[in-house]
Short mmCIF file of N, CA, C and O in Angstrom, two decimals:
data_model
loop_
_atom_site.label_atom_id
_atom_site.label_comp_id
_atom_site.label_asym_id
_atom_site.label_seq_id
_atom_site.Cartn_x
_atom_site.Cartn_y
_atom_site.Cartn_z
N MET A 1 -51.57 1.67 143.71
CA MET A 1 -51.84 1.91 145.11
C MET A 1 -53.13 1.21 145.50
O MET A 1 -54.12 1.27 144.79
N ALA A 2 -53.14 0.57 146.63
CA ALA A 2 -54.33 -0.11 147.12
C ALA A 2 -55.38 0.91 147.54
O ALA A 2 -55.06 2.00 147.99
N LYS A 3 -56.64 0.52 147.39
CA LYS A 3 -57.73 1.39 147.81
C LYS A 3 -57.73 1.50 149.32
O LYS A 3 -57.56 0.51 150.02
N LEU A 4 -57.92 2.71 149.81
CA LEU A 4 -58.07 2.91 151.24
C LEU A 4 -59.48 2.50 151.62
O LEU A 4 -60.45 2.93 151.01
N ARG A 5 -59.60 1.66 152.61
CA ARG A 5 -60.92 1.20 153.04
C ARG A 5 -61.09 1.56 154.51
O ARG A 5 -60.36 1.05 155.35
N ASP A 6 -62.01 2.46 154.76
CA ASP A 6 -62.25 2.94 156.12
C ASP A 6 -63.44 2.18 156.69
O ASP A 6 -64.58 2.42 156.30
N PRO A 7 -63.21 1.26 157.62
CA PRO A 7 -64.32 0.48 158.16
C PRO A 7 -65.18 1.27 159.14
O PRO A 7 -66.26 0.82 159.52
N SER A 8 -64.72 2.44 159.55
CA SER A 8 -65.44 3.24 160.53
C SER A 8 -66.19 4.35 159.82
O SER A 8 -65.59 5.25 159.23
N MET A 9 -67.52 4.30 159.87
CA MET A 9 -68.35 5.31 159.21
C MET A 9 -68.91 6.26 160.27
O MET A 9 -69.64 5.83 161.15
N PRO A 10 -68.57 7.55 160.19
CA PRO A 10 -69.13 8.49 161.15
C PRO A 10 -70.65 8.58 160.99
O PRO A 10 -71.17 8.58 159.88
N THR A 11 -71.34 8.62 162.10
CA THR A 11 -72.79 8.78 162.08
C THR A 11 -73.13 10.05 162.85
O THR A 11 -72.83 10.15 164.03
N TYR A 12 -73.72 11.00 162.17
CA TYR A 12 -74.08 12.26 162.77
C TYR A 12 -75.51 12.14 163.29
O TYR A 12 -76.48 12.32 162.57
N VAL A 13 -75.63 11.80 164.57
CA VAL A 13 -76.89 11.46 165.19
C VAL A 13 -77.90 12.60 165.06
O VAL A 13 -79.07 12.37 164.73
N ALA A 14 -77.49 13.83 165.32
CA ALA A 14 -78.41 14.96 165.23
C ALA A 14 -78.94 15.11 163.80
O ALA A 14 -80.13 15.40 163.60
N ASP A 15 -78.08 14.92 162.82
CA ASP A 15 -78.52 15.00 161.42
C ASP A 15 -79.52 13.90 161.10
O ASP A 15 -80.51 14.12 160.41
N TRP A 16 -79.25 12.69 161.60
CA TRP A 16 -80.14 11.55 161.34
C TRP A 16 -81.52 11.81 161.95
O TRP A 16 -82.54 11.68 161.30
N LEU A 17 -81.53 12.18 163.23
CA LEU A 17 -82.80 12.36 163.94
C LEU A 17 -83.59 13.58 163.46
O LEU A 17 -84.81 13.59 163.56
N SER A 18 -82.90 14.58 162.94
CA SER A 18 -83.60 15.79 162.48
C SER A 18 -83.93 15.76 160.99
O SER A 18 -84.58 16.67 160.48
N SER A 19 -83.50 14.72 160.29
CA SER A 19 -83.74 14.63 158.86
C SER A 19 -85.21 14.37 158.57
O SER A 19 -85.79 13.38 159.05
N GLN A 20 -85.81 15.23 157.78
CA GLN A 20 -87.20 15.03 157.40
C GLN A 20 -87.34 13.76 156.55
O GLN A 20 -88.32 13.03 156.68
N SER A 21 -86.35 13.49 155.71
CA SER A 21 -86.39 12.29 154.87
C SER A 21 -86.43 11.03 155.72
O SER A 21 -87.16 10.08 155.42
N VAL A 22 -85.66 11.00 156.79
CA VAL A 22 -85.62 9.84 157.68
C VAL A 22 -86.89 9.78 158.54
O VAL A 22 -87.45 8.71 158.77
N SER A 23 -87.36 10.93 158.99
CA SER A 23 -88.53 10.99 159.88
C SER A 23 -89.80 10.43 159.25
O SER A 23 -90.66 9.91 159.96
N VAL A 24 -89.93 10.52 157.94
CA VAL A 24 -91.14 10.01 157.28
C VAL A 24 -91.05 8.51 157.00
O VAL A 24 -92.03 7.91 156.56
N MET A 25 -89.89 7.91 157.27
CA MET A 25 -89.72 6.47 157.03
C MET A 25 -90.20 5.67 158.24
O MET A 25 -90.12 6.14 159.37
N THR A 26 -90.66 4.47 157.96
CA THR A 26 -90.94 3.54 159.06
C THR A 26 -89.59 3.09 159.63
O THR A 26 -88.54 3.29 159.00
N LEU A 27 -89.62 2.48 160.79
CA LEU A 27 -88.36 1.99 161.36
C LEU A 27 -87.72 0.94 160.46
O LEU A 27 -86.49 0.89 160.34
N GLU A 28 -88.53 0.13 159.81
CA GLU A 28 -87.98 -0.87 158.88
C GLU A 28 -87.29 -0.19 157.71
O GLU A 28 -86.20 -0.60 157.29
N GLN A 29 -87.89 0.87 157.18
CA GLN A 29 -87.28 1.61 156.08
C GLN A 29 -86.00 2.31 156.54
O GLN A 29 -85.01 2.36 155.80
N GLN A 30 -86.01 2.84 157.77
CA GLN A 30 -84.80 3.48 158.30
C GLN A 30 -83.66 2.47 158.39
O GLN A 30 -82.51 2.78 158.03
N GLY A 31 -83.97 1.28 158.87
CA GLY A 31 -82.95 0.24 158.96
C GLY A 31 -82.42 -0.14 157.59
O GLY A 31 -81.21 -0.32 157.40
N ALA A 32 -83.32 -0.24 156.62
CA ALA A 32 -82.91 -0.58 155.25
C ALA A 32 -82.03 0.52 154.66
O ALA A 32 -81.01 0.25 154.02
N PHE A 33 -82.42 1.77 154.89
CA PHE A 33 -81.64 2.92 154.41
C PHE A 33 -80.25 2.91 155.05
O PHE A 33 -79.24 3.07 154.36
N PHE A 34 -80.19 2.67 156.35
CA PHE A 34 -78.90 2.65 157.03
C PHE A 34 -78.01 1.51 156.50
O PHE A 34 -76.81 1.69 156.31
N ARG A 35 -78.61 0.35 156.24
CA ARG A 35 -77.85 -0.77 155.65
C ARG A 35 -77.27 -0.36 154.30
O ARG A 35 -76.12 -0.68 153.99
N LEU A 36 -78.05 0.35 153.50
CA LEU A 36 -77.55 0.80 152.19
C LEU A 36 -76.41 1.79 152.37
O LEU A 36 -75.42 1.74 151.61
N LEU A 37 -76.52 2.68 153.35
CA LEU A 37 -75.42 3.61 153.61
C LEU A 37 -74.15 2.84 153.99
O LEU A 37 -73.05 3.19 153.56
N CYS A 38 -74.30 1.80 154.78
CA CYS A 38 -73.15 0.98 155.18
C CYS A 38 -72.53 0.29 153.96
O CYS A 38 -71.30 0.26 153.81
N HIS A 39 -73.37 -0.27 153.10
CA HIS A 39 -72.85 -0.93 151.89
C HIS A 39 -72.14 0.08 150.99
O HIS A 39 -71.08 -0.23 150.42
N ALA A 40 -72.70 1.28 150.86
CA ALA A 40 -72.06 2.31 150.04
C ALA A 40 -70.71 2.68 150.62
O ALA A 40 -69.72 2.81 149.89
N TRP A 41 -70.65 2.82 151.94
CA TRP A 41 -69.40 3.23 152.61
C TRP A 41 -68.27 2.26 152.30
O TRP A 41 -67.14 2.66 152.08
N LEU A 42 -68.59 0.98 152.27
CA LEU A 42 -67.56 -0.04 152.05
C LEU A 42 -67.35 -0.39 150.57
O LEU A 42 -66.52 -1.23 150.26
N SER A 43 -68.08 0.26 149.68
CA SER A 43 -68.05 -0.13 148.27
C SER A 43 -66.75 0.20 147.55
O SER A 43 -66.49 -0.33 146.49
N GLY A 44 -65.95 1.08 148.10
CA GLY A 44 -64.72 1.48 147.41
C GLY A 44 -64.87 2.81 146.71
O GLY A 44 -63.88 3.49 146.46
N ASP A 45 -66.10 3.21 146.38
CA ASP A 45 -66.32 4.52 145.77
C ASP A 45 -67.56 5.22 146.34
O ASP A 45 -68.03 6.21 145.80
N CYS A 46 -68.08 4.69 147.43
CA CYS A 46 -69.23 5.26 148.17
C CYS A 46 -70.48 5.33 147.29
O CYS A 46 -71.25 6.28 147.35
N THR A 47 -70.68 4.30 146.47
CA THR A 47 -71.86 4.25 145.61
C THR A 47 -72.58 2.91 145.77
O THR A 47 -72.04 1.96 146.35
N LEU A 48 -73.78 2.88 145.24
CA LEU A 48 -74.59 1.66 145.19
C LEU A 48 -75.02 1.42 143.76
O LEU A 48 -75.12 2.37 142.97
N PRO A 49 -75.34 0.20 143.42
CA PRO A 49 -75.85 -0.05 142.07
C PRO A 49 -77.24 0.57 141.90
O PRO A 49 -78.04 0.60 142.84
N ASP A 50 -77.52 1.08 140.72
CA ASP A 50 -78.85 1.62 140.41
C ASP A 50 -79.70 0.47 139.88
O ASP A 50 -80.05 0.42 138.71
N ASN A 51 -80.00 -0.45 140.77
CA ASN A 51 -80.70 -1.68 140.39
C ASN A 51 -81.59 -2.10 141.55
O ASN A 51 -81.10 -2.39 142.64
N ASP A 52 -82.90 -2.12 141.32
CA ASP A 52 -83.84 -2.40 142.40
C ASP A 52 -83.65 -3.78 143.01
O ASP A 52 -83.78 -3.93 144.23
N ALA A 53 -83.34 -4.78 142.22
CA ALA A 53 -83.14 -6.12 142.77
C ALA A 53 -81.94 -6.14 143.72
O ALA A 53 -82.00 -6.71 144.81
N ALA A 54 -80.85 -5.49 143.32
CA ALA A 54 -79.66 -5.42 144.17
C ALA A 54 -79.95 -4.61 145.43
O ALA A 54 -79.55 -5.00 146.53
N LEU A 55 -80.64 -3.50 145.28
CA LEU A 55 -80.96 -2.66 146.44
C LEU A 55 -81.89 -3.37 147.41
O LEU A 55 -81.74 -3.25 148.62
N ALA A 56 -82.83 -4.13 146.88
CA ALA A 56 -83.75 -4.90 147.73
C ALA A 56 -82.96 -5.90 148.56
O ALA A 56 -83.22 -6.06 149.77
N ALA A 57 -81.99 -6.55 147.95
CA ALA A 57 -81.18 -7.54 148.66
C ALA A 57 -80.24 -6.86 149.66
O ALA A 57 -80.16 -7.26 150.82
N LEU A 58 -79.52 -5.83 149.22
CA LEU A 58 -78.58 -5.14 150.09
C LEU A 58 -79.26 -4.48 151.29
O LEU A 58 -78.71 -4.45 152.39
N SER A 59 -80.45 -3.97 151.07
CA SER A 59 -81.17 -3.27 152.14
C SER A 59 -81.76 -4.23 153.16
O SER A 59 -82.08 -3.83 154.28
N GLY A 60 -81.93 -5.48 152.75
CA GLY A 60 -82.57 -6.45 153.63
C GLY A 60 -84.09 -6.45 153.52
O GLY A 60 -84.75 -7.23 154.20
N LEU A 61 -84.63 -5.59 152.68
CA LEU A 61 -86.09 -5.52 152.53
C LEU A 61 -86.65 -6.63 151.65
O LEU A 61 -87.81 -7.00 151.79
N GLY A 62 -85.84 -7.13 150.74
CA GLY A 62 -86.32 -8.18 149.84
C GLY A 62 -87.54 -7.71 149.07
O GLY A 62 -87.55 -6.63 148.48
N GLU A 63 -88.61 -8.51 149.09
CA GLU A 63 -89.82 -8.19 148.32
C GLU A 63 -90.51 -6.92 148.81
O GLU A 63 -91.25 -6.28 148.06
N LYS A 64 -90.28 -6.54 150.05
CA LYS A 64 -90.90 -5.32 150.59
C LYS A 64 -90.36 -4.06 149.92
O LYS A 64 -90.96 -2.99 150.05
N TRP A 65 -89.24 -4.18 149.21
CA TRP A 65 -88.69 -3.03 148.48
C TRP A 65 -89.72 -2.48 147.51
O TRP A 65 -89.81 -1.27 147.31
N SER A 66 -90.52 -3.37 146.93
CA SER A 66 -91.49 -2.98 145.90
C SER A 66 -92.80 -2.43 146.45
O SER A 66 -93.65 -2.00 145.68
N ASP A 67 -93.00 -2.44 147.76
CA ASP A 67 -94.27 -1.97 148.32
C ASP A 67 -94.31 -0.45 148.52
O ASP A 67 -95.18 0.07 149.20
N GLY A 68 -93.36 0.26 147.95
CA GLY A 68 -93.25 1.71 148.11
C GLY A 68 -92.05 2.10 148.94
O GLY A 68 -91.61 3.25 148.91
N SER A 69 -91.51 1.15 149.68
CA SER A 69 -90.33 1.44 150.52
C SER A 69 -89.13 1.83 149.66
O SER A 69 -88.40 2.77 149.99
N GLY A 70 -88.94 1.13 148.56
CA GLY A 70 -87.82 1.43 147.68
C GLY A 70 -87.88 2.84 147.14
O GLY A 70 -86.87 3.55 147.08
N GLU A 71 -89.07 3.28 146.80
CA GLU A 71 -89.25 4.64 146.27
C GLU A 71 -88.90 5.68 147.33
O GLU A 71 -88.21 6.66 147.05
N ILE A 72 -89.33 5.44 148.55
CA ILE A 72 -89.03 6.37 149.65
C ILE A 72 -87.53 6.43 149.93
O ILE A 72 -86.95 7.51 150.09
N ILE A 73 -86.89 5.29 149.96
CA ILE A 73 -85.46 5.23 150.25
C ILE A 73 -84.64 5.80 149.10
O ILE A 73 -83.65 6.51 149.32
N ARG A 74 -85.04 5.53 147.87
CA ARG A 74 -84.31 6.04 146.70
C ARG A 74 -84.23 7.57 146.69
O ARG A 74 -83.29 8.14 146.15
N ARG A 75 -85.20 8.24 147.32
CA ARG A 75 -85.20 9.70 147.36
C ARG A 75 -83.99 10.26 148.11
O ARG A 75 -83.67 11.43 147.97
N CYS A 76 -83.35 9.42 148.88
CA CYS A 76 -82.18 9.85 149.66
C CYS A 76 -80.89 9.73 148.87
O CYS A 76 -79.81 10.02 149.40
N PHE A 77 -80.97 9.30 147.64
CA PHE A 77 -79.81 9.11 146.79
C PHE A 77 -80.00 9.87 145.48
O PHE A 77 -81.12 10.09 145.05
N ILE A 78 -78.88 10.23 144.87
CA ILE A 78 -78.92 10.81 143.53
C ILE A 78 -78.18 9.86 142.59
O ILE A 78 -77.35 9.07 143.03
N LYS A 79 -78.49 9.99 141.32
CA LYS A 79 -77.81 9.15 140.32
C LYS A 79 -76.50 9.82 139.93
O LYS A 79 -76.41 11.04 139.83
N LYS A 80 -75.49 8.98 139.72
CA LYS A 80 -74.16 9.46 139.36
C LYS A 80 -73.60 8.54 138.28
O LYS A 80 -73.71 7.33 138.39
N ARG A 81 -73.02 9.12 137.28
CA ARG A 81 -72.40 8.34 136.22
C ARG A 81 -70.99 7.95 136.64
O ARG A 81 -70.17 8.79 136.98
N VAL A 82 -70.70 6.65 136.65
CA VAL A 82 -69.38 6.14 136.98
C VAL A 82 -68.97 5.24 135.81
O VAL A 82 -69.48 4.13 135.66
N GLY A 83 -68.06 5.76 134.99
CA GLY A 83 -67.69 5.01 133.79
C GLY A 83 -68.89 4.88 132.88
O GLY A 83 -69.54 5.86 132.54
N ASN A 84 -69.25 3.65 132.54
CA ASN A 84 -70.42 3.44 131.68
C ASN A 84 -71.63 2.97 132.49
O ASN A 84 -72.59 2.46 131.92
N GLN A 85 -71.57 3.12 133.81
CA GLN A 85 -72.67 2.68 134.67
C GLN A 85 -73.30 3.87 135.39
O GLN A 85 -72.64 4.88 135.64
N THR A 86 -74.56 3.71 135.74
CA THR A 86 -75.23 4.68 136.61
C THR A 86 -75.26 4.09 138.01
O THR A 86 -75.66 2.95 138.20
N LYS A 87 -74.78 4.85 138.98
CA LYS A 87 -74.73 4.42 140.37
C LYS A 87 -75.56 5.39 141.20
O LYS A 87 -75.92 6.47 140.75
N LEU A 88 -75.83 5.00 142.44
CA LEU A 88 -76.53 5.86 143.37
C LEU A 88 -75.56 6.33 144.45
O LEU A 88 -74.69 5.57 144.88
N VAL A 89 -75.71 7.58 144.87
CA VAL A 89 -74.85 8.14 145.90
C VAL A 89 -75.70 9.04 146.80
O VAL A 89 -76.60 9.72 146.34
N ASN A 90 -75.40 8.99 148.10
CA ASN A 90 -76.00 9.90 149.05
C ASN A 90 -75.05 11.08 149.18
O ASN A 90 -73.89 10.90 149.55
N LYS A 91 -75.53 12.29 148.87
CA LYS A 91 -74.64 13.46 148.80
C LYS A 91 -73.92 13.74 150.11
O LYS A 91 -72.72 13.99 150.13
N LYS A 92 -74.63 13.70 151.22
CA LYS A 92 -74.02 13.97 152.54
C LYS A 92 -72.94 12.93 152.83
O LYS A 92 -71.82 13.26 153.23
N GLN A 93 -73.28 11.66 152.63
CA GLN A 93 -72.32 10.60 152.92
C GLN A 93 -71.10 10.72 152.02
O GLN A 93 -69.97 10.54 152.48
N ALA A 94 -71.30 11.01 150.75
CA ALA A 94 -70.18 11.12 149.81
C ALA A 94 -69.23 12.23 150.23
O ALA A 94 -68.01 12.10 150.12
N SER A 95 -69.77 13.33 150.74
CA SER A 95 -68.95 14.44 151.20
C SER A 95 -68.09 14.01 152.39
O SER A 95 -66.88 14.27 152.43
N VAL A 96 -68.69 13.34 153.36
CA VAL A 96 -67.95 12.86 154.53
C VAL A 96 -66.92 11.82 154.11
O VAL A 96 -65.78 11.83 154.59
N TRP A 97 -67.29 10.94 153.19
CA TRP A 97 -66.39 9.89 152.71
C TRP A 97 -65.15 10.51 152.06
O TRP A 97 -64.02 10.07 152.31
N LYS A 98 -65.35 11.54 151.24
CA LYS A 98 -64.21 12.21 150.58
C LYS A 98 -63.30 12.87 151.61
O LYS A 98 -62.07 12.81 151.50
N GLU A 99 -63.90 13.53 152.62
CA GLU A 99 -63.10 14.15 153.67
C GLU A 99 -62.27 13.11 154.41
O GLU A 99 -61.09 13.33 154.69
N ARG A 100 -62.87 11.98 154.75
CA ARG A 100 -62.17 10.93 155.48
C ARG A 100 -61.05 10.33 154.64
O ARG A 100 -59.97 10.03 155.15
N ARG A 101 -61.29 10.14 153.36
CA ARG A 101 -60.24 9.60 152.47
C ARG A 101 -59.08 10.57 152.37
O ARG A 101 -57.92 10.17 152.38
N SER A 102 -59.40 11.86 152.25
CA SER A 102 -58.35 12.87 152.16
C SER A 102 -57.52 12.89 153.44
O SER A 102 -56.29 12.94 153.40
N PHE A 103 -58.19 12.83 154.60
CA PHE A 103 -57.50 12.80 155.89
C PHE A 103 -56.61 11.57 155.98
O PHE A 103 -55.45 11.65 156.40
N ALA A 104 -57.14 10.42 155.60
CA ALA A 104 -56.37 9.17 155.66
C ALA A 104 -55.17 9.23 154.72
O ALA A 104 -54.07 8.77 155.06
N GLU A 105 -55.34 9.81 153.55
CA GLU A 105 -54.25 9.90 152.58
C GLU A 105 -53.15 10.82 153.10
O GLU A 105 -51.96 10.51 152.97
N ARG A 106 -53.55 11.94 153.71
CA ARG A 106 -52.54 12.85 154.29
C ARG A 106 -51.78 12.14 155.41
O ARG A 106 -50.57 12.28 155.54
N GLY A 107 -52.48 11.37 156.22
CA GLY A 107 -51.83 10.62 157.29
C GLY A 107 -50.89 9.57 156.74
O GLY A 107 -49.79 9.36 157.26
N ARG A 108 -51.31 8.90 155.67
CA ARG A 108 -50.47 7.88 155.03
C ARG A 108 -49.20 8.52 154.48
O ARG A 108 -48.09 8.01 154.68
N GLU A 109 -49.35 9.65 153.81
CA GLU A 109 -48.19 10.34 153.25
C GLU A 109 -47.25 10.81 154.35
O GLU A 109 -46.03 10.69 154.23
N GLY A 110 -47.81 11.33 155.44
CA GLY A 110 -46.98 11.76 156.57
C GLY A 110 -46.25 10.58 157.18
O GLY A 110 -45.07 10.70 157.56
N GLY A 111 -46.92 9.45 157.29
CA GLY A 111 -46.28 8.25 157.82
C GLY A 111 -45.14 7.78 156.94
O GLY A 111 -44.08 7.36 157.44
N LEU A 112 -45.33 7.84 155.63
CA LEU A 112 -44.27 7.44 154.70
C LEU A 112 -43.06 8.36 154.83
O LEU A 112 -41.91 7.91 154.88
N LYS A 113 -43.32 9.68 154.90
CA LYS A 113 -42.22 10.64 155.05
C LYS A 113 -41.49 10.42 156.36
O LYS A 113 -40.26 10.48 156.42
N SER A 114 -42.24 10.16 157.42
CA SER A 114 -41.63 9.92 158.73
C SER A 114 -40.77 8.65 158.69
O SER A 114 -39.67 8.63 159.24
N GLY A 115 -41.25 7.62 158.03
CA GLY A 115 -40.48 6.39 157.90
C GLY A 115 -39.19 6.59 157.15
O GLY A 115 -38.13 6.07 157.53
N VAL A 116 -39.26 7.36 156.07
CA VAL A 116 -38.05 7.66 155.29
C VAL A 116 -37.06 8.44 156.15
O VAL A 116 -35.86 8.14 156.17
N ALA A 117 -37.57 9.42 156.90
CA ALA A 117 -36.69 10.23 157.75
C ALA A 117 -36.04 9.37 158.84
O ALA A 117 -34.84 9.53 159.11
N ARG A 118 -36.79 8.47 159.44
CA ARG A 118 -36.23 7.60 160.48
C ARG A 118 -35.16 6.68 159.91
O ARG A 118 -34.12 6.46 160.52
N ARG A 119 -35.44 6.13 158.74
CA ARG A 119 -34.47 5.21 158.14
C ARG A 119 -33.19 5.95 157.74
O ARG A 119 -32.11 5.38 157.78
N SER A 120 -33.30 7.20 157.35
CA SER A 120 -32.12 7.94 156.93
C SER A 120 -31.40 8.56 158.13
O SER A 120 -30.32 9.11 157.98
N GLY A 121 -32.01 8.50 159.31
CA GLY A 121 -31.38 9.02 160.51
C GLY A 121 -31.54 10.52 160.69
O GLY A 121 -30.90 11.11 161.55
N THR A 122 -32.35 11.16 159.88
CA THR A 122 -32.56 12.60 160.03
C THR A 122 -33.89 12.85 160.72
O THR A 122 -34.84 12.10 160.56
N LYS A 123 -33.91 13.91 161.48
CA LYS A 123 -35.14 14.28 162.17
C LYS A 123 -35.86 15.27 161.29
O LYS A 123 -35.32 16.33 160.95
N GLN A 124 -37.09 14.95 160.92
CA GLN A 124 -37.81 15.77 159.96
C GLN A 124 -38.53 16.95 160.61
O GLN A 124 -38.51 18.05 160.10
N THR A 125 -39.17 16.74 161.74
CA THR A 125 -39.92 17.81 162.38
C THR A 125 -39.58 17.87 163.86
O THR A 125 -39.10 16.91 164.44
N ARG A 126 -39.85 19.01 164.44
CA ARG A 126 -39.66 19.17 165.86
C ARG A 126 -41.01 19.14 166.56
O ARG A 126 -42.02 19.46 165.96
N SER A 127 -40.98 18.79 167.82
CA SER A 127 -42.23 18.80 168.58
C SER A 127 -42.67 20.24 168.78
O SER A 127 -41.89 21.18 168.60
N LYS A 128 -43.92 20.44 169.19
CA LYS A 128 -44.42 21.80 169.44
C LYS A 128 -43.61 22.48 170.54
O LYS A 128 -43.32 23.66 170.46
N ARG A 129 -43.24 21.72 171.58
CA ARG A 129 -42.46 22.30 172.68
C ARG A 129 -41.09 22.76 172.18
O ARG A 129 -40.62 23.84 172.53
N GLU A 130 -40.46 21.94 171.34
CA GLU A 130 -39.14 22.31 170.83
C GLU A 130 -39.25 23.52 169.91
O GLU A 130 -38.40 24.40 169.92
N ALA A 131 -40.31 23.58 169.10
CA ALA A 131 -40.50 24.70 168.19
C ALA A 131 -40.72 26.00 168.96
O ALA A 131 -40.36 27.07 168.49
N ASN A 132 -41.28 25.91 170.16
CA ASN A 132 -41.52 27.10 170.98
C ASN A 132 -40.35 27.42 171.90
O ASN A 132 -40.47 28.24 172.79
N GLY A 133 -39.22 26.75 171.73
CA GLY A 133 -38.04 27.03 172.51
C GLY A 133 -38.01 26.35 173.87
O GLY A 133 -37.19 26.68 174.71
N GLN A 134 -38.88 25.42 174.11
CA GLN A 134 -38.90 24.69 175.37
C GLN A 134 -38.25 23.33 175.14
O GLN A 134 -38.89 22.42 174.62
N ALA A 135 -37.02 23.22 175.51
CA ALA A 135 -36.28 21.99 175.28
C ALA A 135 -36.86 20.85 176.12
O ALA A 135 -37.33 21.08 177.23
N LYS A 136 -36.76 19.66 175.58
CA LYS A 136 -37.19 18.49 176.34
C LYS A 136 -36.17 18.22 177.44
O LYS A 136 -34.97 18.39 177.25
N SER A 137 -36.65 17.78 178.56
CA SER A 137 -35.76 17.42 179.67
C SER A 137 -36.18 16.09 180.22
O SER A 137 -37.34 15.86 180.52
N ASN A 138 -35.21 15.20 180.34
CA ASN A 138 -35.47 13.89 180.90
C ASN A 138 -35.23 13.85 182.40
O ASN A 138 -35.51 12.87 183.06
N SER A 139 -34.66 14.93 182.95
CA SER A 139 -34.37 14.92 184.38
C SER A 139 -35.59 15.38 185.16
O SER A 139 -36.42 16.13 184.67
N THR A 140 -35.68 14.90 186.37
CA THR A 140 -36.75 15.32 187.24
C THR A 140 -36.16 16.06 188.42
O THR A 140 -35.08 15.74 188.89
N SER A 141 -36.85 17.08 188.88
CA SER A 141 -36.33 17.82 190.04
C SER A 141 -36.93 17.25 191.31
O SER A 141 -38.09 16.85 191.33
N THR A 142 -36.12 17.24 192.36
CA THR A 142 -36.59 16.72 193.65
C THR A 142 -36.57 17.78 194.70
O THR A 142 -35.96 18.77 194.65
#
C-alpha cells in the first residue's frame, strides 16, 4: 500500500500563540521551528533526523543553528527510536498527524467499499433522510 501523504497540515493558531516554548523564541527561531514542523509533516512518519547539520539546513538557519537557536528549537522535540535510528518528533504534531492518517484511511476504506458496491449494482447505505423514513422525491409542487 502506498503511503498516505497529507499535504495539508492543520495549524492551531491559539496553541501556537499561547505556547510558552514558542513565545521565548525570536521570530527567526519561530520560522525555523515552523519549517521543521512542515518537513516532519511531509516526511512519511512525522519525524526529523536527529542530526544538527540536517536540522540546520532544513530549518533554514544554517550556521545560526549553532548560536543557541538549535538548542532552543530542539526542546520542542523528543527523541524517538525508529528502527536502528534515533529521530526527533514533536508530540503535539505527531498526535494530530496520527488522527489525520486514521481519518484518511477510514475515508479511503469507505471509498473502496462504495466503489465495490457501485460496480456490483448494490446499494450499500441509505441516506439519512431515507433512514428516517423520509423518501426522496424528485417532483416539485406548484
